[in-house]
Amino acid sequence: MKEIILIKNGELALKGLNRKNFESIMIKNMKRRLEDCGNFKFTAVQSTITVEGDENSDVSKAFERLKYVFGIAGLSKAAVAEKDMQSIFDTTVEYLEDELLLAKTFKVNAKRSDKSFPYGSPEICAQTGGVILSKFPHLKVDVHNPDLIVTVEVRDFGVYIHGNQLKGAGGMPVGSSGKAAILMSGGIDSPVAGWMMAKRGLQLIGIHFASPPYTSELAEKKVRLLTEKVAKYSGRIKLYIVQFTEIQEKIKDVCPEDLFTLVMRRLMMKTAQIIAEKEDCGALITGESLAQVASQTLKALACTDEAATLPVFRPCIGMDKSEIIEISRKIDTFETSILPYEDCCTVFTPKHPKTKPNLEEVKKAEADGDFDELVKEAAQNARFVLID
Ligand code: ATP
Ligand code: MG
């Protein structure tokens, strides 16, 4: 029995004249994700994209991959039947046997886009439903809230039959909103922030600041692992590792202790911005959340914000830690994020950081340190790894 995948694109359907453009970005993303699953043909008809493999392709593996692709609202595997009623009955009973046995209630939903098919939707529903009831006598019809919706779609080139549609990853296709740089620590918040913005169609690059020997090789490995988990959704991420030791040591030497963290955050922004601009990014992304720590009070965030001219997206800004954790569990980054390795943010942390810093005072401390050259060098010398 031939099996295909049906993709429902969610928000894309609302994009009017741009829809074709969004759709082609999504198809390109899906193709890349299915490279090692076989040869697939993608066909867009109205709000559905059919994904059809040749005889050597692995449809189940492809289906697993597509669950993570942004822009997809729903997806289902479907069997292809001939365009006659007997074939529709036989295929439904055979292909959906397991689901029909498990369900207590069902309904049939028919869509007939090929108007030359001699039976109308109500007839297809009634007759297919009748056959199902005769073969699976434990079932009852429930048109309002059935366990299983059997969908029969009569299309130009065949009839697609499938059970319940699975919810897709949602959002917009990665790349359709441009490109941005996520500042990746090893914590809980930044992978979530990156995931949230990729979901809105941003292609990501990653920037991680490491301060060896204060931070270890394991901390960097953890960041790579987290980036890999985000890339499962966003597609490839070019991850830059910036050596921040010299800058941090200088901050410690020349700046007042209560401003250490703020000057460091500003210099992170400035360094990140140089890399982001070189990579053609239109924004920076952080995992900051209002009032989470001293460097994330309103005044502290204003100081950090002023250091960058690119827009800074902070999708976690209004979220409680528990809400951020809920997403990190869903996207499977939580267990990695809570591994203990030290981040450079916790090196040289002041005992009493300023929670209501004065921007001019912070800028003066930064100017006294004369960091411009060091920042440029750190950005230039950053190395990168490609994470898939
Ligand atoms: P958590 O709060 O769970 O420890 P976090 O990722 O939010 O993790 P914070 O210390 O709160 O870490 O830092 C705020 C934001 O600054 C992070 O979300 C991240 O975007 C950025 N950041 C912090 N440390 C680094 C780092 N070493 N490299 C790159 N970005 C960093
Ligand atoms: Mg945080």
Short mmCIF file of C-alpha atoms and ligand atoms in Angstrom, two decimals:
data_model
loop_
_atom_site.label_atom_id
_atom_site.label_comp_id
_atom_site.label_asym_id
_atom_site.label_seq_id
_atom_site.Cartn_x
_atom_site.Cartn_y
_atom_site.Cartn_z
CA MET A 1 0.00 0.00 0.00
CA LYS A 2 1.41 3.37 -0.97
CA GLU A 3 1.88 5.76 1.96
CA ILE A 4 2.46 9.51 1.78
CA ILE A 5 2.66 12.40 4.24
CA LEU A 6 0.16 15.26 4.27
CA ILE A 7 1.30 18.58 5.68
CA LYS A 8 -1.11 21.30 6.76
CA ASN A 9 0.52 24.70 6.86
CA GLY A 10 -0.98 26.84 9.56
CA GLU A 11 -0.42 30.56 9.62
CA LEU A 12 1.06 30.41 6.12
CA ALA A 13 -2.40 30.07 4.70
CA LEU A 14 -3.12 33.60 5.98
CA LYS A 15 -0.18 35.28 4.30
CA GLY A 16 -1.98 36.23 1.08
CA LEU A 17 0.33 37.12 -1.77
CA ASN A 18 3.41 36.05 0.20
CA ARG A 19 2.08 32.57 0.75
CA LYS A 20 3.95 31.01 -2.19
CA ASN A 21 7.19 32.49 -0.92
CA PHE A 22 6.68 31.17 2.63
CA GLU A 23 5.64 27.82 1.24
CA SER A 24 8.76 27.48 -0.88
CA ILE A 25 10.96 28.29 2.16
CA MET A 26 9.15 25.61 4.15
CA ILE A 27 9.55 23.05 1.35
CA LYS A 28 13.26 23.87 1.14
CA ASN A 29 13.55 23.35 4.92
CA MET A 30 11.68 20.04 4.73
CA LYS A 31 13.86 18.82 1.84
CA ARG A 32 17.02 19.55 3.79
CA ARG A 33 15.64 17.73 6.83
CA LEU A 34 14.75 14.65 4.76
CA GLU A 35 18.05 14.40 2.88
CA ASP A 36 18.96 11.10 4.52
CA CYS A 37 15.45 9.60 4.41
CA GLY A 38 15.25 9.02 0.63
CA ASN A 39 13.91 10.85 -2.42
CA PHE A 40 10.78 12.89 -1.83
CA LYS A 41 8.54 14.95 -4.08
CA PHE A 42 6.71 17.92 -2.58
CA THR A 43 3.45 19.19 -4.07
CA ALA A 44 1.53 22.16 -2.72
CA VAL A 45 -2.22 22.22 -3.28
CA GLN A 46 -4.23 24.85 -1.39
CA SER A 47 -3.33 24.60 2.31
CA THR A 48 -1.85 21.09 2.01
CA ILE A 49 1.58 19.94 0.92
CA THR A 50 1.89 16.30 -0.05
CA VAL A 51 5.23 14.61 0.58
CA GLU A 52 5.66 11.55 -1.57
CA GLY A 53 8.68 9.26 -1.47
CA ASP A 54 9.90 6.74 -4.04
CA GLU A 55 9.98 3.03 -3.20
CA ASN A 56 13.33 3.29 -1.38
CA SER A 57 12.43 6.13 0.95
CA ASP A 58 11.71 5.77 4.64
CA VAL A 59 8.32 7.43 5.20
CA SER A 60 8.22 6.75 8.95
CA LYS A 61 11.63 8.31 9.53
CA ALA A 62 10.61 11.28 7.37
CA PHE A 63 7.41 11.68 9.38
CA GLU A 64 9.41 11.77 12.64
CA ARG A 65 11.66 14.49 11.24
CA LEU A 66 8.80 16.63 9.98
CA LYS A 67 7.26 16.80 13.46
CA TYR A 68 10.01 19.30 14.30
CA VAL A 69 9.73 21.58 11.27
CA PHE A 70 8.34 25.05 12.01
CA GLY A 71 5.51 26.29 9.81
CA ILE A 72 3.72 22.94 9.93
CA ALA A 73 0.40 23.14 11.80
CA GLY A 74 -0.57 19.49 11.41
CA LEU A 75 0.68 16.37 9.71
CA SER A 76 -0.55 12.89 8.98
CA LYS A 77 0.57 9.76 7.21
CA ALA A 78 -2.00 8.74 4.64
CA ALA A 79 -2.62 5.69 2.45
CA VAL A 80 -3.34 6.26 -1.22
CA ALA A 81 -6.41 4.43 -2.57
CA GLU A 82 -7.77 4.09 -6.12
CA LYS A 83 -10.54 6.43 -7.11
CA ASP A 84 -13.39 4.00 -6.61
CA MET A 85 -15.55 3.28 -3.57
CA GLN A 86 -14.46 -0.33 -3.10
CA SER A 87 -10.82 0.71 -2.98
CA ILE A 88 -11.71 3.44 -0.45
CA PHE A 89 -13.47 0.87 1.81
CA ASP A 90 -10.71 -1.74 1.58
CA THR A 91 -7.90 0.74 2.13
CA THR A 92 -9.64 2.38 5.10
CA VAL A 93 -10.27 -0.92 6.86
CA GLU A 94 -6.76 -2.24 6.21
CA TYR A 95 -4.72 0.94 6.76
CA LEU A 96 -6.54 2.18 9.87
CA GLU A 97 -7.18 -1.23 11.46
CA ASP A 98 -5.10 -0.56 14.60
CA GLU A 99 -6.65 2.84 15.26
CA LEU A 100 -10.16 1.54 14.60
CA LEU A 101 -9.62 -1.31 17.06
CA LEU A 102 -8.37 1.08 19.75
CA ALA A 103 -11.08 3.72 19.33
CA LYS A 104 -14.50 3.58 20.93
CA THR A 105 -16.07 6.28 18.76
CA PHE A 106 -15.34 7.62 15.28
CA LYS A 107 -16.64 9.70 12.45
CA VAL A 108 -15.79 9.90 8.77
CA ASN A 109 -14.87 13.20 7.24
CA ALA A 110 -14.81 13.39 3.43
CA LYS A 111 -13.31 16.09 1.22
CA ARG A 112 -13.86 15.97 -2.49
CA SER A 113 -11.63 18.37 -4.38
CA ASP A 114 -12.05 16.31 -7.58
CA LYS A 115 -15.58 17.28 -8.46
CA SER A 116 -15.74 14.66 -11.25
CA PHE A 117 -15.81 11.86 -8.65
CA PRO A 118 -19.36 10.48 -8.92
CA TYR A 119 -20.08 10.36 -5.17
CA GLY A 120 -20.56 13.46 -3.02
CA SER A 121 -18.98 13.96 0.43
CA PRO A 122 -22.12 12.95 2.42
CA GLU A 123 -22.34 9.70 0.45
CA ILE A 124 -18.65 8.90 0.91
CA CYS A 125 -19.04 9.47 4.67
CA ALA A 126 -22.20 7.41 4.99
CA GLN A 127 -20.97 4.46 2.96
CA THR A 128 -17.44 4.34 4.43
CA GLY A 129 -18.93 4.73 7.93
CA GLY A 130 -21.28 1.82 7.22
CA VAL A 131 -18.43 -0.45 6.14
CA ILE A 132 -16.41 0.49 9.25
CA LEU A 133 -19.37 -0.28 11.55
CA SER A 134 -19.89 -3.67 9.93
CA LYS A 135 -16.21 -4.65 10.32
CA PHE A 136 -15.69 -3.14 13.79
CA PRO A 137 -18.99 -3.68 15.63
CA HIS A 138 -17.62 -2.29 18.94
CA LEU A 139 -17.46 1.21 17.42
CA LYS A 140 -20.05 3.97 17.73
CA VAL A 141 -20.41 7.06 15.62
CA ASP A 142 -19.86 10.35 17.43
CA VAL A 143 -19.89 13.38 15.19
CA HIS A 144 -19.04 15.87 17.94
CA ASN A 145 -16.12 14.43 19.86
CA PRO A 146 -14.93 11.17 18.31
CA ASP A 147 -11.77 9.30 19.38
CA LEU A 148 -10.87 8.84 15.72
CA ILE A 149 -11.62 10.98 12.70
CA VAL A 150 -11.26 8.98 9.50
CA THR A 151 -10.54 11.43 6.70
CA VAL A 152 -11.10 10.53 3.04
CA GLU A 153 -9.73 13.13 0.63
CA VAL A 154 -10.61 12.62 -3.03
CA ARG A 155 -7.89 14.40 -5.00
CA ASP A 156 -7.00 14.62 -8.68
CA PHE A 157 -4.47 11.78 -8.61
CA GLY A 158 -5.91 9.47 -5.98
CA VAL A 159 -7.74 9.21 -2.68
CA TYR A 160 -5.85 9.92 0.54
CA ILE A 161 -7.04 8.15 3.66
CA HIS A 162 -5.80 8.95 7.14
CA GLY A 163 -6.64 8.90 10.83
CA ASN A 164 -6.20 11.66 13.40
CA GLN A 165 -3.90 14.46 12.37
CA LEU A 166 -0.88 15.06 14.59
CA LYS A 167 -0.16 18.58 15.80
CA GLY A 168 2.89 20.07 14.05
CA ALA A 169 5.59 22.31 15.53
CA GLY A 170 3.60 25.40 14.47
CA GLY A 171 5.02 28.86 13.91
CA MET A 172 6.61 30.17 10.71
CA PRO A 173 9.19 28.48 8.46
CA VAL A 174 12.75 29.11 9.63
CA GLY A 175 14.33 31.77 7.42
CA SER A 176 11.07 33.46 6.48
CA SER A 177 11.69 36.19 9.09
CA GLY A 178 15.42 36.61 8.41
CA LYS A 179 18.37 35.72 10.62
CA ALA A 180 19.35 36.50 14.23
CA ALA A 181 22.06 35.61 16.74
CA ILE A 182 21.13 33.83 19.96
CA LEU A 183 23.50 34.41 22.88
CA MET A 184 23.76 30.88 24.20
CA SER A 185 24.77 30.28 27.78
CA GLY A 186 24.57 26.80 29.21
CA GLY A 187 21.49 27.75 31.23
CA ILE A 188 17.81 26.99 30.90
CA ASP A 189 16.62 30.24 29.38
CA SER A 190 18.71 30.86 26.28
CA PRO A 191 17.94 27.59 24.43
CA VAL A 192 14.25 28.29 25.08
CA ALA A 193 14.65 31.85 23.78
CA GLY A 194 16.38 30.58 20.63
CA TRP A 195 13.69 28.00 20.05
CA MET A 196 10.93 30.59 20.49
CA MET A 197 12.42 32.94 17.93
CA ALA A 198 13.21 30.17 15.42
CA LYS A 199 9.54 29.30 15.75
CA ARG A 200 8.70 32.79 14.52
CA GLY A 201 10.73 32.17 11.38
CA LEU A 202 14.21 33.34 12.32
CA GLN A 203 17.23 31.43 11.13
CA LEU A 204 19.70 31.22 14.03
CA ILE A 205 23.38 31.57 14.54
CA GLY A 206 24.67 30.97 18.08
CA ILE A 207 27.25 32.93 20.08
CA HIS A 208 28.77 31.50 23.24
CA PHE A 209 31.26 33.25 25.52
CA ALA A 210 33.80 30.98 27.19
CA SER A 211 36.39 31.97 29.78
CA PRO A 212 38.93 29.19 30.06
CA PRO A 213 40.46 28.21 32.42
CA TYR A 214 37.64 29.60 34.63
CA THR A 215 35.12 27.73 32.48
CA SER A 216 35.80 24.18 31.40
CA GLU A 217 35.78 22.22 28.16
CA LEU A 218 32.69 20.46 29.52
CA ALA A 219 30.77 23.75 29.76
CA GLU A 220 31.43 24.31 26.07
CA LYS A 221 30.40 20.77 25.23
CA LYS A 222 27.16 21.35 27.10
CA VAL A 223 26.44 24.43 24.99
CA ARG A 224 27.09 22.43 21.83
CA LEU A 225 24.66 19.77 23.03
CA LEU A 226 21.99 22.37 23.80
CA THR A 227 22.51 23.96 20.39
CA GLU A 228 22.06 20.54 18.80
CA LYS A 229 18.70 20.17 20.55
CA VAL A 230 17.53 23.57 19.29
CA ALA A 231 18.84 22.75 15.79
CA LYS A 232 16.54 19.74 15.70
CA TYR A 233 13.78 22.34 15.25
CA SER A 234 15.59 25.27 13.67
CA GLY A 235 17.88 23.43 11.27
CA ARG A 236 21.63 24.03 11.13
CA ILE A 237 23.10 26.55 13.59
CA LYS A 238 26.54 28.09 13.10
CA LEU A 239 27.79 28.36 16.69
CA TYR A 240 30.54 30.87 17.45
CA ILE A 241 32.70 30.39 20.53
CA VAL A 242 34.21 33.65 21.78
CA GLN A 243 37.20 33.62 24.14
CA PHE A 244 36.20 36.08 26.85
CA THR A 245 38.88 35.47 29.47
CA GLU A 246 41.04 38.48 28.77
CA ILE A 247 38.07 40.85 28.74
CA GLN A 248 36.68 39.45 31.98
CA GLU A 249 40.04 39.67 33.72
CA LYS A 250 40.38 43.26 32.64
CA ILE A 251 36.88 44.09 33.88
CA LYS A 252 37.89 42.66 37.24
CA ASP A 253 41.06 44.77 37.26
CA VAL A 254 39.66 48.13 36.23
CA CYS A 255 35.91 48.35 36.98
CA PRO A 256 34.14 48.88 40.33
CA GLU A 257 33.06 45.51 41.66
CA ASP A 258 29.34 46.26 41.84
CA LEU A 259 29.36 46.99 38.09
CA PHE A 260 31.32 43.90 36.94
CA THR A 261 28.31 42.01 35.64
CA LEU A 262 26.78 44.97 33.84
CA VAL A 263 29.99 45.95 32.06
CA MET A 264 30.44 42.31 31.11
CA ARG A 265 26.89 42.09 29.74
CA ARG A 266 27.42 45.24 27.69
CA LEU A 267 30.69 43.93 26.27
CA MET A 268 28.98 40.63 25.42
CA MET A 269 26.40 42.61 23.47
CA LYS A 270 29.05 44.64 21.66
CA THR A 271 31.06 41.55 20.73
CA ALA A 272 27.95 39.66 19.68
CA GLN A 273 26.84 42.57 17.55
CA ILE A 274 30.09 42.55 15.53
CA ILE A 275 29.69 38.83 14.79
CA ALA A 276 25.96 39.20 14.12
CA GLU A 277 26.51 41.99 11.61
CA LYS A 278 29.23 40.05 9.82
CA GLU A 279 26.73 37.18 9.55
CA ASP A 280 23.98 39.44 8.21
CA CYS A 281 21.78 39.05 11.27
CA GLY A 282 19.01 41.57 11.90
CA ALA A 283 18.73 41.06 15.66
CA LEU A 284 20.28 39.64 18.82
CA ILE A 285 18.36 37.23 21.07
CA THR A 286 18.88 36.61 24.79
CA GLY A 287 17.14 34.50 27.42
CA GLU A 288 16.72 37.42 29.82
CA SER A 289 13.57 37.61 31.95
CA LEU A 290 12.54 40.71 33.87
CA ALA A 291 13.62 40.65 37.53
CA GLN A 292 15.10 37.15 37.32
CA VAL A 293 18.50 38.27 38.61
CA ALA A 294 20.23 41.57 39.45
CA SER A 295 21.40 42.07 35.85
CA GLN A 296 17.83 41.73 34.61
CA THR A 297 16.07 44.52 36.49
CA LEU A 298 14.52 47.21 34.33
CA LYS A 299 17.44 49.59 34.85
CA ALA A 300 20.05 46.86 34.33
CA LEU A 301 18.39 45.70 31.11
CA ALA A 302 18.29 49.30 29.90
CA CYS A 303 22.08 49.48 30.42
CA THR A 304 22.64 46.25 28.51
CA ASP A 305 20.24 47.25 25.77
CA GLU A 306 22.03 50.53 25.14
CA ALA A 307 25.22 48.67 24.18
CA ALA A 308 23.67 47.21 21.03
CA THR A 309 22.25 49.06 18.06
CA LEU A 310 20.62 45.94 16.61
CA PRO A 311 17.20 45.14 18.06
CA VAL A 312 17.49 42.75 21.01
CA PHE A 313 14.74 40.12 21.24
CA ARG A 314 14.07 38.76 24.73
CA PRO A 315 11.18 36.33 24.27
CA CYS A 316 11.35 35.12 27.90
CA ILE A 317 11.05 38.65 29.27
CA GLY A 318 7.54 38.20 30.70
CA MET A 319 7.79 34.55 31.65
CA ASP A 320 8.17 32.98 35.08
CA LYS A 321 11.00 30.51 35.52
CA SER A 322 8.44 27.70 35.79
CA GLU A 323 6.98 28.65 32.42
CA ILE A 324 10.42 28.69 30.82
CA ILE A 325 11.16 25.29 32.37
CA GLU A 326 7.94 23.91 30.95
CA ILE A 327 9.11 24.76 27.43
CA SER A 328 12.64 23.50 28.09
CA ARG A 329 11.17 20.13 29.08
CA LYS A 330 9.01 20.08 25.99
CA ILE A 331 11.97 20.74 23.69
CA ASP A 332 14.20 18.37 25.69
CA THR A 333 16.86 20.89 26.74
CA PHE A 334 16.09 20.90 30.48
CA GLU A 335 18.13 17.88 31.56
CA THR A 336 21.19 19.19 29.72
CA SER A 337 20.73 22.75 30.99
CA ILE A 338 20.83 21.66 34.63
CA LEU A 339 24.21 19.92 34.29
CA PRO A 340 26.47 21.74 36.72
CA TYR A 341 29.32 23.24 34.64
CA GLU A 342 30.22 26.84 35.37
CA ASP A 343 29.25 29.61 32.93
CA CYS A 344 31.43 32.68 32.41
CA CYS A 345 28.62 34.82 33.87
CA THR A 346 29.31 33.32 37.27
CA VAL A 347 33.04 34.05 37.13
CA PHE A 348 33.96 37.11 39.21
CA THR A 349 30.34 37.80 40.23
CA PRO A 350 30.11 40.75 42.60
CA LYS A 351 28.76 40.13 46.11
CA HIS A 352 26.43 43.10 45.85
CA PRO A 353 25.61 43.82 42.20
CA LYS A 354 23.81 47.10 41.50
CA THR A 355 20.16 46.54 40.75
CA LYS A 356 19.48 50.18 39.92
CA PRO A 357 22.57 51.11 37.95
CA ASN A 358 23.02 54.49 36.38
CA LEU A 359 23.78 54.21 32.67
CA GLU A 360 26.31 57.04 32.66
CA GLU A 361 28.18 55.47 35.55
CA VAL A 362 28.31 52.08 33.79
CA LYS A 363 29.43 53.67 30.54
CA LYS A 364 32.17 55.55 32.38
CA ALA A 365 33.45 52.36 34.02
CA GLU A 366 33.48 50.75 30.59
CA ALA A 367 35.25 53.71 28.97
CA ASP A 368 37.91 53.66 31.70
CA GLY A 369 38.71 50.10 30.69
CA ASP A 370 39.18 51.07 27.02
CA PHE A 371 37.77 47.75 25.79
CA ASP A 372 37.15 48.59 22.12
CA GLU A 373 40.21 46.83 20.71
CA LEU A 374 39.78 43.79 22.94
CA VAL A 375 36.13 43.47 21.88
CA LYS A 376 37.04 43.70 18.19
CA GLU A 377 39.78 41.10 18.63
CA ALA A 378 37.50 38.73 20.54
CA ALA A 379 34.91 38.94 17.75
CA GLN A 380 37.53 38.48 15.03
CA ASN A 381 39.17 35.51 16.71
CA ALA A 382 35.93 33.70 17.48
CA ARG A 383 35.89 30.22 15.98
CA PHE A 384 32.76 28.44 14.88
CA VAL A 385 31.31 24.96 14.61
CA LEU A 386 28.35 23.93 12.47
CA ILE A 387 25.70 22.20 14.51
CA ASP A 388 23.03 20.05 12.84
P1 ATP B 1 19.83 30.60 33.57
O1 ATP B 1 19.15 31.89 33.90
O2 ATP B 1 18.90 29.46 33.48
O3 ATP B 1 21.03 30.32 34.34
P2 ATP B 1 20.49 31.98 31.31
O4 ATP B 1 20.80 31.39 30.00
O5 ATP B 1 19.33 32.87 31.40
O6 ATP B 1 20.37 30.73 32.13
P3 ATP B 1 21.78 34.25 32.62
O7 ATP B 1 22.99 34.29 33.44
O8 ATP B 1 20.49 34.55 33.23
O9 ATP B 1 21.73 32.78 31.94
O10 ATP B 1 22.08 35.21 31.38
C1 ATP B 1 21.10 35.94 30.68
C2 ATP B 1 21.28 35.82 29.18
O11 ATP B 1 22.58 36.26 28.77
C3 ATP B 1 21.24 34.40 28.73
O12 ATP B 1 19.91 33.98 28.52
C4 ATP B 1 22.03 34.43 27.44
O13 ATP B 1 21.25 34.87 26.36
C5 ATP B 1 23.11 35.44 27.76
N1 ATP B 1 24.33 34.78 28.26
C6 ATP B 1 24.69 34.56 29.52
N2 ATP B 1 25.88 33.89 29.60
C7 ATP B 1 26.28 33.69 28.33
C8 ATP B 1 27.41 33.08 27.71
N3 ATP B 1 28.38 32.52 28.43
N4 ATP B 1 27.48 33.06 26.38
C9 ATP B 1 26.52 33.62 25.64
N5 ATP B 1 25.44 34.20 26.14
C10 ATP B 1 25.30 34.26 27.47
MG MG B 2 18.38 33.56 33.02
#
